[in-house]
Coordinates of C-alpha atoms in Angstrom, one line a residue:
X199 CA 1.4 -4.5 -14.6
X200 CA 3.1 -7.4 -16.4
X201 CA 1.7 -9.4 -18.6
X202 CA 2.6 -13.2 -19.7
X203 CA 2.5 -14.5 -23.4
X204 CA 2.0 -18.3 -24.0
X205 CA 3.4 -20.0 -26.7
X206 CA 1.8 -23.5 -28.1
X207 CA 0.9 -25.1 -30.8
X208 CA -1.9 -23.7 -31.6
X209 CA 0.5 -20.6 -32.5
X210 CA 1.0 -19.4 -36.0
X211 CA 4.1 -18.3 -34.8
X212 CA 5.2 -22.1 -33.6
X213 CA 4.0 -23.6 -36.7
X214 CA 5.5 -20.8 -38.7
X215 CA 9.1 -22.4 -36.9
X216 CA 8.2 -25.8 -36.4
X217 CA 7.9 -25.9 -40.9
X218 CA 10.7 -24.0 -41.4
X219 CA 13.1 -25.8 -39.1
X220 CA 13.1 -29.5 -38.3
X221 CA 15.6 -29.1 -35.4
X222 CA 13.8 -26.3 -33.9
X223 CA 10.6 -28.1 -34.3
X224 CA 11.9 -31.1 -32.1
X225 CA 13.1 -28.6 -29.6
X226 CA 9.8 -26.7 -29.2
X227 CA 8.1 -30.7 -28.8
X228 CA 10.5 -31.5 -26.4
X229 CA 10.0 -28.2 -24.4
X230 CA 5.8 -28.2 -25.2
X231 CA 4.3 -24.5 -24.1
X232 CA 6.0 -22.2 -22.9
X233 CA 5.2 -19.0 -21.0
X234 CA 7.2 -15.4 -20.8
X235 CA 6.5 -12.4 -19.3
X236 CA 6.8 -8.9 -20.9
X237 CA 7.4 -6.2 -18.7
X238 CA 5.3 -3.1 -18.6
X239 CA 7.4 -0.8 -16.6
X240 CA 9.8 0.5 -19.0
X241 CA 12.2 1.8 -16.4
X242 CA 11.9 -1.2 -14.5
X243 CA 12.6 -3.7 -17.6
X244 CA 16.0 -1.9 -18.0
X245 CA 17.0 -1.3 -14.4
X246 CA 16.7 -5.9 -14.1
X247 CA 18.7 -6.3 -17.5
X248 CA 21.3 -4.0 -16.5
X249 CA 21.6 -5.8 -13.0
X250 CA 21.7 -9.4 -15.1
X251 CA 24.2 -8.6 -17.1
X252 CA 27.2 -11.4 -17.5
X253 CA 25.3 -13.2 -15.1
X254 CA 23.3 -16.4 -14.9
X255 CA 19.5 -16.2 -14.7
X256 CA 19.5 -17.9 -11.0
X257 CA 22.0 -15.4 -10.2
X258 CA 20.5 -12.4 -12.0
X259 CA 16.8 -13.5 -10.1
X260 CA 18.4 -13.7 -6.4
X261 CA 19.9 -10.1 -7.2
X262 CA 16.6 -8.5 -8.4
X263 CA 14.5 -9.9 -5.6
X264 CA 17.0 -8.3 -3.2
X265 CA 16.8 -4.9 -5.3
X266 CA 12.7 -5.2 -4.8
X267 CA 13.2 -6.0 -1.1
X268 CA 14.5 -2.9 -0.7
X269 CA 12.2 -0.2 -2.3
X270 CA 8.8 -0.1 -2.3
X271 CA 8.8 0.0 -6.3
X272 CA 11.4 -0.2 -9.1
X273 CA 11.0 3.2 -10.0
X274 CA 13.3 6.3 -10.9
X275 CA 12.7 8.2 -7.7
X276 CA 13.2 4.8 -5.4
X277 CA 16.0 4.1 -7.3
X278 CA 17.4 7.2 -7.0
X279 CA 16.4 7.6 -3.3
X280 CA 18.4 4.6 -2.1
X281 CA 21.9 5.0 -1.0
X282 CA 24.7 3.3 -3.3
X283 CA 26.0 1.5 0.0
X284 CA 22.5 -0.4 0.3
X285 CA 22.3 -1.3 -3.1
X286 CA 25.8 -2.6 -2.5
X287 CA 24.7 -4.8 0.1
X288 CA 22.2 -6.6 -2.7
X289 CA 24.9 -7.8 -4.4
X290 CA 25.3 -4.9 -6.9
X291 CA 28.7 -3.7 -8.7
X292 CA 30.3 -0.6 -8.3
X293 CA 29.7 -0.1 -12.0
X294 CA 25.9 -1.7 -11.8
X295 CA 24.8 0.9 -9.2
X296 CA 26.6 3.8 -11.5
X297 CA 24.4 2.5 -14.1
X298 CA 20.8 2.2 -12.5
X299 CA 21.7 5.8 -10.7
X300 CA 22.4 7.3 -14.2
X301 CA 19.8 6.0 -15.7
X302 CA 17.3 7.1 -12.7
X303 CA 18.9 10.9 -12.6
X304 CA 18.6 11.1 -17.1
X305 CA 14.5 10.2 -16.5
X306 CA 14.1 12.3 -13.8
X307 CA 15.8 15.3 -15.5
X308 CA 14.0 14.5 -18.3
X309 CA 16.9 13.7 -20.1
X310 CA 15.2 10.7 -21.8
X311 CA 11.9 9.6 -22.6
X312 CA 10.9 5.8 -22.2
X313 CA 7.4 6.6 -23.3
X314 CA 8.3 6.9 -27.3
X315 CA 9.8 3.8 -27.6
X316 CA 6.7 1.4 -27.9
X317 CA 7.1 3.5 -31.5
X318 CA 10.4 3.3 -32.6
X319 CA 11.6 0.6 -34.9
X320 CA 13.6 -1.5 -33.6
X321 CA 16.8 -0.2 -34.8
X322 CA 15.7 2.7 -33.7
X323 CA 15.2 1.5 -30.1
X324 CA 18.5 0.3 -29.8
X325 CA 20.1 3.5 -30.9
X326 CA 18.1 5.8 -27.8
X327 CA 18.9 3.4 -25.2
X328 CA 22.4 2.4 -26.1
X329 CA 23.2 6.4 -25.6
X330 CA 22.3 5.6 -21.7
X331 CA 25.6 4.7 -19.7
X332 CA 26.0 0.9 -18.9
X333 CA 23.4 0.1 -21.7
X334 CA 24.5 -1.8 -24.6
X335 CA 23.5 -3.8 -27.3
X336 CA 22.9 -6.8 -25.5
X337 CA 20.6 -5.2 -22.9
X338 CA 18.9 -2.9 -25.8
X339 CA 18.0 -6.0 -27.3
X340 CA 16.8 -7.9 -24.4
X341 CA 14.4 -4.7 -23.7
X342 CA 12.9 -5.0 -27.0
X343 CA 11.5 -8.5 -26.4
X344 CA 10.9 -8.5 -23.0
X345 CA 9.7 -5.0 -22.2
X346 CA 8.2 -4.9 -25.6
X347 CA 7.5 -8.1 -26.8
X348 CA 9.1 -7.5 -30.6
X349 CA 9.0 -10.8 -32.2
X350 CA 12.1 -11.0 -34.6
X351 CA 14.8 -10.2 -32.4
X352 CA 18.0 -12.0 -32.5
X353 CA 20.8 -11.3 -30.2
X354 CA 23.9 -12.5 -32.0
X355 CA 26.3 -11.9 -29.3
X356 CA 24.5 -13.6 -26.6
X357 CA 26.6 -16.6 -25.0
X358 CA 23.3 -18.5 -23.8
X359 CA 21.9 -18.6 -27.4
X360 CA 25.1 -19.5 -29.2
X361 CA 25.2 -22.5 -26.7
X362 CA 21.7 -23.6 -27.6
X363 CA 22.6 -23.0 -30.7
X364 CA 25.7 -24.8 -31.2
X365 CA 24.0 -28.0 -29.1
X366 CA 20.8 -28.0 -31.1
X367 CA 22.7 -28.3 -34.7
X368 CA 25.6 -30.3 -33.2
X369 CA 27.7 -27.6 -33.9
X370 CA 29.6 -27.5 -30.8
X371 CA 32.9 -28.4 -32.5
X372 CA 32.4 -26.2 -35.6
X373 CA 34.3 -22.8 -34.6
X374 CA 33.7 -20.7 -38.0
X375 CA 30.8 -18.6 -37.9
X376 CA 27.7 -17.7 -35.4
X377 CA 25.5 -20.9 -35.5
X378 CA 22.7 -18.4 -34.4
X379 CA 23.4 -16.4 -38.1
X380 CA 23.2 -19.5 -40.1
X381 CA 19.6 -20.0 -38.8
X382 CA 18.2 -16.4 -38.7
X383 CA 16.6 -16.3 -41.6
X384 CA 14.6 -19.9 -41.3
X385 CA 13.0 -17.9 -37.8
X386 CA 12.1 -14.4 -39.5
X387 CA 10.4 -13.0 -38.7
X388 CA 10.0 -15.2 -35.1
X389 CA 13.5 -15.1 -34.1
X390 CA 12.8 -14.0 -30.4
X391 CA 9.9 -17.0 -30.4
X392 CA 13.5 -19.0 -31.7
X393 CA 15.1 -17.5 -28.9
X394 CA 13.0 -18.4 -26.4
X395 CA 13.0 -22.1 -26.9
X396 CA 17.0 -22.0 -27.2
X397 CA 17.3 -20.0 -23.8
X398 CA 14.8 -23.1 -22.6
X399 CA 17.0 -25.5 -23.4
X400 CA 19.8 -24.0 -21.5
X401 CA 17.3 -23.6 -18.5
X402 CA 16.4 -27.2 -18.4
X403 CA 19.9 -28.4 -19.2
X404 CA 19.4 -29.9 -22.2
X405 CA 22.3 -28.1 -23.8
X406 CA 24.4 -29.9 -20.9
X407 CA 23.2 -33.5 -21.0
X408 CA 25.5 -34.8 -23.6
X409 CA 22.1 -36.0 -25.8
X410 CA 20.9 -34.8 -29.1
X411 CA 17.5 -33.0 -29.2
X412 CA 16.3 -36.2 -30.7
X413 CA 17.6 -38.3 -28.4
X414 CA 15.8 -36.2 -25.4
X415 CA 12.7 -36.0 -27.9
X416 CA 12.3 -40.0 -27.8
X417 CA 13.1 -40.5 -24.3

């Protein structure tokens, strides 16, 4: 069963942030508590990310809920079960359905085991599942904070963060380096907490409203 986290602040964590970055400390006012879910099924966690990738979280959600509608649980033998036609109709790639199949046929042979990685190091993590076909670093990365709930993961290549990024720190015009980078190591050892707040701010369309975080903040 999944279980939510809530972040407030009453949290060490966002008043570990909120002192370490002014910017980042208007954002997470402006936002107030905020609530994720981490995702207890393993399999599950990395069959939605691989079906979300390059795609926007309304479009990602649409897609899942069709997946769902069409097995009685997000599991390796369901997965495998279904034919690649029907999982077409859902809205699913060519390559998508190649992915989730191969992922489904490597647990069920036994080829893999998702039940050691609540272990591993984070590195380490992302070195097992990016051997997987269709699993990269992006999607590794997402499964560490969302399946696992690891607290100081930053994905650098992600095009959602870099926007909040670039928005929060009125960066938008500066083109020489990854904004999210230049902040890391104010976050650690929060950066997923960071993360959170900056995918928010995409979410809410803040990052599109042509205000400052300040300006938003004062209303």
């Amino acid at each position: 069963m999944n279980h939510s986290m809530t972040l407030n602040s009453d949290d060490e964590r966002i008043s570990y942030l909120s002192r370490n970055d002014a910017k980042l400390a208007a954002l997470i006012t402006l936002i107030g508590e905020l609530t994720f879910n981490v995702r207890s099924s393993h399999f599950e966690s990395l069959v939605l990310s691989i079906v979300g990738q390059q795609l926007s979280v309304k479009a990602a959600a649409t897609i899942n809920n069709r997946v769902r509608s069409l097995v009685s649980s997000i599991t390796p033998g369901e997965i495998d079960r279904v034919d690649p036609e029907t999982l077409r109709t859902a809205g699913l790639s060519s390559a998508k359905i190649n992915y989730i199949k191969d992922l489904s046929a490597k647990l069920l042979h036994q080829e893999i085991d998702l039940t050691l990685l609540p272990q591993l190091e984070d590195r380490e993590v992302i070195e097992m599942l990016t051997k997987v076909k269709g699993i990269g670093q992006w999607t590794a990365e997402m499964f560490l904070i969302f399946s696992l709930g690891r607290m100081n993961v930053l994905s650098l290549g992600d095009v959602g963060l870099v926007r909040g990024a670039r928005w929060l720190y009125s960066a938008e015009h500066k083109k020489d380096g990854n904004p999210l980078a230049q902040h890391a190591q104010k976050w650690s050892p929060y950066c997923s907490v960071a993360s959170l707040y900056l995918w928010e701010a995409v979410n809410r369309g803040y990052v599109d409203s042509g205000k400052t975080v300040e300006e938003l903040v004062s209303g």
